[in-house]
Coordinates of C-alpha atoms in Angstrom, one line a residue:
M23 CA 76.2 9.0 -39.3
E24 CA 75.2 10.9 -42.4
G25 CA 72.1 13.0 -41.8
L26 CA 72.0 12.3 -38.1
F27 CA 72.8 15.8 -37.0
D28 CA 70.3 17.3 -39.5
C29 CA 67.4 15.0 -38.3
V30 CA 67.8 15.3 -34.5
E31 CA 66.2 18.4 -33.0
S32 CA 67.2 19.9 -29.6
D33 CA 64.8 18.9 -26.9
V34 CA 64.6 18.3 -23.1
V35 CA 62.9 15.2 -21.7
M36 CA 62.1 15.4 -18.0
L37 CA 62.5 12.0 -16.4
S38 CA 59.9 11.0 -13.9
A39 CA 60.2 9.8 -10.3
Q40 CA 59.2 6.5 -11.8
D41 CA 62.2 6.5 -14.0
A42 CA 64.4 7.5 -11.1
L43 CA 63.6 4.3 -9.2
Y44 CA 65.9 2.5 -11.7
S45 CA 68.5 5.2 -11.7
F46 CA 71.5 3.0 -11.0
A47 CA 70.6 -0.1 -13.0
N48 CA 71.9 -0.9 -16.5
H49 CA 70.6 -3.3 -19.2
P50 CA 73.9 -5.1 -20.0
L51 CA 72.8 -7.9 -22.3
V52 CA 74.9 -10.0 -24.7
H53 CA 73.6 -11.6 -27.9
F54 CA 75.2 -14.4 -29.9
F55 CA 74.6 -14.7 -33.6
E56 CA 75.8 -17.6 -35.9
N57 CA 76.8 -17.1 -39.5
K58 CA 74.7 -20.0 -40.7
Q59 CA 75.1 -19.4 -44.4
R60 CA 78.9 -18.9 -44.1
S61 CA 78.2 -15.6 -45.9
S62 CA 80.9 -13.0 -46.4
R63 CA 78.0 -10.5 -46.1
F64 CA 77.2 -11.6 -42.6
M65 CA 76.2 -8.6 -40.5
P66 CA 78.7 -6.2 -42.3
S67 CA 80.3 -3.7 -40.0
N68 CA 79.6 -0.7 -42.2
I69 CA 75.9 -1.5 -42.5
L70 CA 75.6 -2.3 -38.8
Q71 CA 77.0 1.1 -37.9
T72 CA 75.0 3.0 -40.6
S73 CA 71.8 1.3 -39.6
L74 CA 72.5 2.1 -35.9
Y75 CA 72.7 5.8 -36.7
T76 CA 69.5 5.6 -38.8
A77 CA 67.7 4.0 -35.9
L78 CA 69.0 6.7 -33.5
K79 CA 67.1 9.3 -35.6
E80 CA 63.9 7.7 -34.3
F81 CA 65.4 7.3 -30.7
P82 CA 66.9 10.7 -30.1
L83 CA 66.5 10.2 -26.3
L84 CA 69.7 8.0 -26.5
L85 CA 71.7 10.9 -27.8
G86 CA 71.0 13.2 -24.8
H87 CA 73.1 14.2 -21.8
I88 CA 71.9 13.5 -18.3
Q89 CA 71.6 16.6 -16.1
N90 CA 70.1 17.3 -12.8
G91 CA 66.6 18.6 -13.0
P92 CA 64.1 20.1 -10.6
S93 CA 63.2 18.4 -7.3
G94 CA 66.4 16.2 -7.6
L95 CA 65.1 14.4 -10.7
A96 CA 67.2 14.0 -13.8
K97 CA 66.5 15.3 -17.3
V98 CA 67.8 14.3 -20.7
V99 CA 69.1 17.3 -22.6
I100 CA 69.3 16.6 -26.4
D101 CA 71.5 19.3 -27.9
K102 CA 71.8 18.8 -31.7
H103 CA 75.1 20.7 -31.6
N104 CA 76.5 18.6 -28.8
L105 CA 75.0 15.1 -29.1
N106 CA 76.0 12.4 -26.6
M107 CA 77.2 9.9 -29.2
P108 CA 77.0 6.2 -28.3
E109 CA 80.1 4.2 -27.5
F110 CA 80.5 2.0 -30.5
V111 CA 83.4 -0.5 -30.3
E112 CA 84.4 -3.2 -32.7
S113 CA 86.9 -6.0 -32.2
E114 CA 87.9 -9.4 -33.5
S115 CA 88.3 -12.6 -31.5
A116 CA 90.3 -15.8 -32.2
I117 CA 87.4 -17.8 -30.7
H118 CA 85.2 -19.7 -33.2
Y119 CA 81.4 -19.6 -32.8
R120 CA 81.4 -23.4 -32.6
S121 CA 83.6 -23.3 -29.5
L122 CA 81.0 -21.1 -27.7
N123 CA 78.0 -23.1 -29.0
D124 CA 79.5 -26.4 -27.9
V125 CA 79.6 -25.3 -24.2
Q126 CA 76.3 -23.5 -24.3
F127 CA 77.9 -20.0 -24.3
E128 CA 79.4 -20.5 -20.8
W129 CA 80.8 -17.2 -19.5
N130 CA 84.4 -18.6 -19.0
T131 CA 84.6 -19.2 -22.8
W132 CA 83.6 -15.7 -23.9
P133 CA 86.0 -13.4 -25.7
R134 CA 87.8 -11.1 -23.2
G135 CA 86.1 -7.8 -22.6
V136 CA 82.7 -8.4 -24.2
A137 CA 80.9 -6.2 -21.7
T138 CA 82.3 -2.7 -21.8
V139 CA 80.2 -1.6 -18.8
G140 CA 78.9 -3.3 -15.7
P141 CA 75.4 -3.6 -14.1
I142 CA 75.5 -0.1 -12.5
T143 CA 75.1 3.2 -14.5
T144 CA 78.3 5.3 -14.0
P145 CA 80.0 8.1 -15.8
N146 CA 82.9 7.2 -18.1
R147 CA 86.5 8.5 -17.6
H148 CA 85.4 11.8 -19.2
G149 CA 82.6 12.2 -16.7
V150 CA 79.9 11.4 -19.2
I151 CA 77.1 8.9 -18.8
K152 CA 76.6 7.2 -22.1
L153 CA 73.0 6.3 -22.9
L154 CA 74.1 3.6 -25.4
N155 CA 77.1 1.3 -25.3
V156 CA 77.6 -1.2 -28.1
H157 CA 80.5 -3.7 -28.5
V158 CA 80.6 -5.8 -31.7
V159 CA 82.9 -8.8 -31.5
R160 CA 83.4 -10.7 -34.8
L161 CA 84.4 -14.3 -34.2
R162 CA 87.1 -16.3 -35.9
D163 CA 86.6 -17.1 -39.6
N164 CA 83.5 -14.8 -39.6
S165 CA 81.7 -17.8 -38.0
G166 CA 79.5 -15.6 -35.8
L167 CA 79.2 -12.3 -33.9
V168 CA 78.8 -11.3 -30.3
L169 CA 76.8 -8.1 -29.7
F170 CA 76.9 -6.4 -26.4
C171 CA 74.3 -3.6 -26.0
N172 CA 73.7 -1.6 -22.8
I173 CA 71.2 1.2 -22.1
P174 CA 70.6 2.7 -18.6
H175 CA 67.4 1.5 -17.1
F176 CA 66.2 5.0 -16.1
I177 CA 65.9 5.8 -19.8
L178 CA 63.7 2.8 -20.7
D179 CA 62.7 -0.7 -19.5
G180 CA 63.5 -4.0 -21.1
I181 CA 60.5 -3.8 -23.5
G182 CA 61.8 -0.4 -24.7
Y183 CA 65.3 -1.8 -25.0
Y184 CA 64.1 -4.4 -27.4
D185 CA 61.9 -1.9 -29.3
F186 CA 65.2 -0.1 -30.1
L187 CA 67.2 -3.2 -30.8
N188 CA 64.5 -4.6 -33.1
R189 CA 64.2 -1.3 -34.9
W190 CA 68.0 -1.2 -35.5
A191 CA 68.0 -4.8 -36.6
A192 CA 65.0 -4.2 -39.1
I193 CA 66.9 -1.3 -40.7
C194 CA 70.0 -3.4 -41.0
R195 CA 68.1 -6.3 -42.4
A196 CA 66.4 -4.2 -45.1
S197 CA 69.8 -2.7 -46.1
I198 CA 71.5 -6.1 -46.5
S199 CA 68.7 -7.7 -48.4
S200 CA 67.8 -4.6 -50.4
E201 CA 64.2 -4.9 -49.2
P202 CA 61.9 -1.9 -49.9
P203 CA 61.8 0.5 -46.9
V204 CA 59.1 0.0 -44.4
D205 CA 56.0 2.0 -45.2
E206 CA 55.7 5.1 -43.1
A207 CA 52.2 4.0 -41.9
D208 CA 53.5 0.7 -40.6
R209 CA 56.3 2.1 -38.5
P210 CA 55.8 2.2 -34.8
T211 CA 55.2 5.6 -33.1
Y212 CA 57.6 5.9 -30.2
I213 CA 56.4 8.1 -27.3
F214 CA 59.1 9.5 -25.0
D215 CA 57.0 12.1 -23.2
R216 CA 56.6 10.9 -19.6
S217 CA 53.4 12.8 -19.1
V218 CA 51.6 10.2 -21.2
I219 CA 51.4 8.0 -18.1
N220 CA 49.5 10.5 -16.0
E221 CA 47.2 11.2 -19.0
R222 CA 46.4 7.6 -19.3
L223 CA 46.2 6.7 -15.7
H224 CA 43.7 9.1 -14.3
G225 CA 40.8 8.3 -11.9
Q226 CA 40.7 6.2 -8.8
K227 CA 44.0 5.4 -7.0
Y228 CA 44.2 2.2 -4.9
P229 CA 46.2 2.4 -1.7
L230 CA 49.5 0.4 -1.7
E231 CA 50.6 -2.3 0.7
R232 CA 52.4 -1.0 3.8
Q233 CA 55.7 -2.7 2.8
V234 CA 55.8 -0.8 -0.5
V235 CA 55.1 2.6 1.1
D236 CA 57.8 2.0 3.7
M237 CA 60.3 0.9 1.1
L238 CA 59.8 4.1 -0.8
T239 CA 59.2 6.7 1.9
T240 CA 61.4 5.7 4.9
S241 CA 64.6 7.7 4.9
S242 CA 67.9 6.6 6.4
V243 CA 71.1 8.4 7.2
T244 CA 72.6 6.9 4.1
S245 CA 69.8 7.9 1.7
M246 CA 69.9 11.5 3.1
A247 CA 73.6 11.6 2.7
L248 CA 73.4 10.4 -0.9
N249 CA 70.8 13.1 -1.6
L250 CA 73.5 15.8 -1.1
F251 CA 75.5 14.6 -4.2
S252 CA 74.9 15.0 -7.9
F253 CA 73.5 12.0 -9.8
S254 CA 77.0 11.3 -11.3
A255 CA 78.5 11.2 -7.8
Q256 CA 75.6 9.0 -6.5
S257 CA 76.1 6.5 -9.3
R258 CA 79.9 6.4 -8.6
L259 CA 79.3 5.7 -4.9
V260 CA 76.7 3.0 -5.7
S261 CA 79.0 1.4 -8.3
M262 CA 81.8 1.3 -5.8
G263 CA 79.6 -0.3 -3.1
V264 CA 78.4 -3.0 -5.5
S265 CA 82.0 -3.7 -6.8
L266 CA 83.1 -4.3 -3.2
D267 CA 80.5 -7.0 -2.7
P268 CA 79.1 -8.1 -6.0
G269 CA 76.7 -10.9 -6.9
R270 CA 77.9 -14.0 -8.6
A271 CA 75.6 -15.1 -11.4
H272 CA 74.5 -18.5 -12.5
F273 CA 72.1 -19.8 -15.2
F274 CA 69.7 -22.6 -14.5
R275 CA 67.2 -24.3 -16.9
V276 CA 63.7 -25.3 -15.8
S277 CA 62.2 -27.6 -18.4
S278 CA 58.5 -27.6 -19.4
E279 CA 58.3 -31.1 -17.8
S280 CA 59.6 -29.7 -14.5
L281 CA 57.2 -26.8 -14.7
G282 CA 54.3 -29.3 -15.0
E283 CA 55.6 -31.2 -11.9
L284 CA 55.9 -27.9 -10.0
L285 CA 52.3 -27.0 -10.9
D286 CA 51.0 -30.4 -9.7
L287 CA 53.0 -30.1 -6.5
A288 CA 51.6 -26.6 -5.7
K289 CA 48.0 -27.6 -6.4
A290 CA 48.3 -30.8 -4.4
Q291 CA 49.9 -29.0 -1.4
S292 CA 47.6 -26.0 -1.0
S293 CA 43.9 -25.3 -1.7
D294 CA 44.8 -21.6 -1.9
C295 CA 46.8 -22.2 -5.0
P296 CA 44.7 -20.9 -8.0
A297 CA 43.9 -23.2 -10.8
D298 CA 45.4 -20.8 -13.4
I299 CA 48.6 -20.2 -11.5
S300 CA 51.2 -18.7 -13.9
T301 CA 54.7 -20.1 -14.8
Y302 CA 56.1 -16.9 -13.4
A303 CA 54.5 -17.5 -10.0
L304 CA 55.9 -21.0 -9.8
L305 CA 59.4 -19.9 -10.8
A306 CA 59.4 -17.0 -8.4
A307 CA 58.3 -19.3 -5.6
L308 CA 60.9 -22.0 -6.5
V309 CA 63.7 -19.4 -6.4
G310 CA 62.4 -17.4 -3.5
A311 CA 61.9 -20.3 -1.1
A312 CA 65.3 -21.7 -2.2
F313 CA 66.9 -18.3 -1.4
C314 CA 65.5 -18.4 2.1
R315 CA 66.9 -22.0 2.6
A316 CA 70.3 -20.8 1.1
Q317 CA 70.5 -18.1 3.7
V318 CA 70.0 -20.5 6.6
A319 CA 72.5 -23.0 5.1
A320 CA 75.1 -20.3 4.5
D321 CA 74.6 -18.9 8.1
A322 CA 75.1 -22.4 9.5
K323 CA 78.6 -22.4 8.0
R324 CA 79.6 -19.2 9.7
G325 CA 81.9 -19.0 12.7
F326 CA 80.7 -19.3 16.3
L327 CA 81.0 -15.6 17.1
V328 CA 78.9 -14.6 14.1
K329 CA 76.2 -17.2 15.0
A330 CA 76.2 -16.0 18.6
A331 CA 75.8 -12.4 17.5
V332 CA 72.9 -13.3 15.2
A333 CA 71.2 -15.3 17.9
T334 CA 71.6 -12.6 20.4
S335 CA 70.1 -10.0 18.1
A336 CA 67.1 -12.2 17.3
A337 CA 66.5 -12.8 21.1
I338 CA 66.6 -9.1 21.8
S339 CA 64.1 -8.4 19.0
N340 CA 61.7 -11.0 20.3
I341 CA 61.9 -9.6 23.8
F342 CA 60.8 -6.2 22.5
G343 CA 58.0 -7.7 20.3
A344 CA 59.6 -7.2 17.0
R345 CA 58.2 -9.0 14.0
P346 CA 60.2 -12.0 12.8
S347 CA 62.6 -11.4 10.0
L348 CA 60.5 -11.2 6.8
F349 CA 61.5 -12.4 3.4
T350 CA 60.5 -9.9 0.7
L351 CA 60.1 -11.0 -2.9
V352 CA 59.9 -7.8 -5.1
N353 CA 58.0 -8.6 -8.3
M354 CA 59.1 -6.0 -11.0
A355 CA 55.9 -6.0 -12.9
H356 CA 55.5 -4.6 -16.4
V357 CA 52.3 -2.6 -16.7
H358 CA 52.4 -1.4 -20.4
H359 CA 48.9 -2.9 -20.8
C360 CA 47.5 -0.5 -18.3
L361 CA 48.4 2.5 -20.5
E362 CA 46.0 1.3 -23.2
L363 CA 47.9 3.1 -26.0
D364 CA 46.6 3.3 -29.5
P365 CA 47.7 0.5 -31.9
G366 CA 51.1 1.1 -33.3
C367 CA 52.2 3.3 -30.4
C368 CA 55.1 2.3 -28.1
Y369 CA 55.8 4.1 -24.9
I370 CA 59.6 4.3 -24.3
G371 CA 60.0 4.7 -20.6
N372 CA 59.6 2.7 -17.4
P373 CA 56.0 1.5 -17.0
V374 CA 57.2 -1.0 -14.3
I375 CA 56.0 -1.2 -10.7
L376 CA 57.5 -2.8 -7.6
H377 CA 54.9 -5.2 -6.2
P378 CA 56.3 -7.2 -3.3
I379 CA 55.0 -10.1 -1.2
Q380 CA 56.3 -11.0 2.2
A381 CA 56.6 -14.1 4.4
P382 CA 58.5 -15.1 7.5
A383 CA 62.0 -16.1 6.2
R384 CA 62.6 -18.8 8.9
H385 CA 59.2 -20.3 8.3
L386 CA 59.9 -20.7 4.6
A387 CA 63.4 -22.1 5.2
R388 CA 62.1 -24.7 7.6
A389 CA 59.0 -25.8 5.6
T390 CA 59.3 -28.6 3.1
G391 CA 60.1 -27.7 -0.5
E392 CA 56.5 -28.5 -1.5
E393 CA 55.0 -26.4 1.3
S394 CA 57.2 -23.3 0.6
L395 CA 56.6 -23.6 -3.1
A396 CA 52.8 -23.7 -2.7
E397 CA 52.7 -20.9 -0.2
V398 CA 54.9 -18.4 -2.1
A399 CA 53.3 -19.3 -5.5
A400 CA 49.9 -18.6 -4.1
Q401 CA 51.0 -15.2 -2.7
V402 CA 52.7 -14.2 -5.9
S403 CA 49.7 -15.2 -8.0
L404 CA 47.3 -13.3 -5.7
A405 CA 49.5 -10.2 -5.7
L406 CA 49.9 -10.1 -9.5
G407 CA 46.1 -10.6 -9.9
T408 CA 45.6 -7.2 -8.1
I409 CA 47.5 -5.2 -10.7
N410 CA 45.3 -2.8 -12.6
A411 CA 45.3 0.8 -13.7
S412 CA 44.1 2.0 -10.2
L413 CA 46.9 0.2 -8.4
V414 CA 49.5 1.5 -10.9
S415 CA 48.1 5.0 -10.5
G416 CA 48.4 4.7 -6.7
F417 CA 52.0 3.5 -7.0
L418 CA 53.0 6.4 -9.3
D419 CA 51.3 8.8 -6.9
I420 CA 53.5 7.6 -4.0
V421 CA 56.6 7.8 -6.1
S422 CA 55.9 11.2 -7.5
S423 CA 55.2 12.7 -4.1
N424 CA 58.5 11.3 -2.9
P425 CA 61.2 12.4 -5.4
S426 CA 64.0 10.8 -3.3
A427 CA 62.2 7.5 -3.3
Y428 CA 64.8 6.1 -5.7
L429 CA 67.6 6.7 -3.1
R430 CA 65.5 5.1 -0.3
Y431 CA 64.8 2.1 -2.5
A432 CA 68.4 1.7 -3.5
V433 CA 69.6 1.9 0.1
H434 CA 66.9 -0.5 1.3
M435 CA 67.8 -3.1 -1.4
A436 CA 71.6 -2.8 -0.6
T437 CA 71.2 -3.1 3.2
T438 CA 68.4 -5.6 3.6
A439 CA 69.6 -9.2 3.3
N440 CA 66.1 -10.9 3.0
V441 CA 65.1 -9.1 -0.3
L442 CA 65.0 -10.7 -3.7
T443 CA 64.1 -8.9 -6.9
V444 CA 62.5 -10.9 -9.7
I445 CA 61.7 -9.8 -13.2
D446 CA 60.2 -11.8 -16.1
E447 CA 62.1 -11.0 -19.3
R448 CA 60.3 -13.5 -21.5
C449 CA 57.9 -10.8 -22.7
Y450 CA 60.9 -9.1 -24.5
N451 CA 61.0 -9.6 -28.2
M452 CA 64.5 -11.1 -28.2
S453 CA 64.0 -13.5 -31.1
G454 CA 63.0 -10.5 -33.3
V455 CA 66.6 -9.1 -33.1
D456 CA 67.3 -10.3 -36.7
F457 CA 70.0 -8.3 -38.5
G458 CA 69.5 -10.3 -41.6
D459 CA 70.8 -13.8 -40.7
G460 CA 68.3 -14.9 -38.1
G461 CA 67.8 -14.0 -34.4
P462 CA 70.3 -14.6 -31.6
A463 CA 71.1 -18.2 -30.6
W464 CA 71.6 -17.1 -27.1
V465 CA 70.9 -14.0 -25.0
S466 CA 72.7 -13.6 -21.7
G467 CA 73.2 -11.4 -18.7
I468 CA 76.8 -10.8 -17.6
P469 CA 78.7 -13.0 -15.1
W470 CA 78.4 -10.6 -12.2
H471 CA 75.5 -8.4 -11.2
V472 CA 73.9 -6.7 -8.2
P473 CA 73.2 -9.3 -5.5
N474 CA 69.8 -10.8 -4.9
F475 CA 68.6 -10.4 -8.5
V476 CA 66.7 -13.0 -10.6
A477 CA 65.5 -12.8 -14.3
F478 CA 63.6 -15.3 -16.4
F479 CA 64.5 -15.8 -20.1
T480 CA 62.8 -17.9 -22.7
S481 CA 65.1 -20.9 -23.5
P482 CA 66.3 -20.4 -27.1
N483 CA 65.9 -24.0 -28.3
K484 CA 62.8 -25.0 -26.4
P485 CA 60.4 -22.0 -26.0
D486 CA 58.5 -23.8 -23.3
D487 CA 61.6 -24.1 -21.1
V488 CA 62.7 -21.2 -19.0
D489 CA 66.3 -20.1 -18.3
V490 CA 66.7 -18.6 -14.9
Y491 CA 69.5 -16.0 -14.3
V492 CA 70.3 -15.8 -10.6
S493 CA 72.8 -13.3 -9.1
L494 CA 73.6 -13.9 -5.4
K495 CA 76.5 -13.2 -3.0
P496 CA 79.0 -16.1 -3.4
R497 CA 78.2 -17.9 -0.2
L498 CA 74.4 -17.8 -1.0
A499 CA 75.1 -18.9 -4.6
D500 CA 77.1 -21.9 -3.3
A501 CA 74.2 -22.8 -0.9
L502 CA 71.6 -22.5 -3.7
I503 CA 73.6 -24.9 -6.0
Q504 CA 73.5 -27.4 -3.2
D505 CA 69.8 -27.1 -2.5
H506 CA 68.3 -30.5 -3.4
F507 CA 64.7 -29.4 -4.0
F508 CA 65.7 -26.4 -6.2
T509 CA 68.2 -28.4 -8.3
K510 CA 65.7 -31.2 -8.7
Y511 CA 63.7 -28.9 -11.0
A512 CA 66.3 -26.3 -12.0
Q513 CA 69.3 -27.7 -13.9
L514 CA 72.5 -25.8 -13.4
L515 CA 73.9 -24.7 -16.8
F516 CA 76.9 -22.6 -15.6

């Protein structure tokens, strides 16, 4: 901590409406490291902590306090005389690294209390929202270490999260090995000023699809009521709602061989399927179509009265000409490339847009696995192909002109059953988190998350395989596990 207070200058960073979209989401990720050399100098506690504070000198944003700003948006106030110091907890476990590794780091085998916060950003018991939570768990016989690290999403996206974690690891690694310090010219330049996006994305703005505009601009009684509260109160209410009906997470693995088979199926099934269809599009389609089938399967197991109520509601909607229930797959797309920053510059914020596709839910549920795979994959591929600076600029324009869009989006996601959010985390530099003894053997989300959330991870042992993290309400999770087409290509890990 030495020198931290002298190096950090007081500042105020105004968060944008784009940041606000992810106001209630955390980045609660867990990293497992093995002491391969059986070294007594394996990730020493004093150097871990010292290097953390050194890294924070370059990331002062994580030392600020969240306060309400103009137009209902938040701001980060960095006061050098009153820093919001990170929560840093260390503990020891009687569990050996080998015991975790043997069962592929299954959640039930983890040390108790690894995650010190959950998936929703909330104030602690002192009423303070910490912008960095760290829990270091040293395993038995110094055989390994578990590192939990959380940063609220409205501060930075997953790429920024790993920019910080990699910087911390590099400083630690240099301290352990007595490497010469990194040359000043080779250090990344971290940009925290949100105005850089508007400066970089000027010019023509493309209009957005109707479903995106509706999702961000349509108010409800709930969103208007939430707007009356402070951000801290809003986050407490959202956290309470999620804890009453949380998602249950599972990990699946899709091998490179299965990905090849899915690609062949999609191309054979539909002429609309592009030749260069991405792995992401195939995976999103595989999970998305299975999600629709899981909803139908779960509904079929409900009681007679519930089924009758659902059927009556559908019949009334048809009489009045309502559109059939639509499945929405929200692609959370990283758009760092659209900023075209100078080499060596890293924007620390949320250059992420919501880019959904829609299809009739019942149609996808009743189609064959091959048909639904090809249809959704083609849609996702087409949608992602439209992302450019003009589309991103149009998205930011809609968000900026609707400061309460984050509340409307949060309520929409919480109250709409047929919505699935998907993000690709394979672009994060997870393997670069090397504190001096190699990168993590496994990186994991926590066992429970917000419902209807999917993330793709690079498989640690086989980089061409993909590990799929899926969080659904328990009845849907049970139905997904029993979906024959999905599990033919996605192996359940735990």
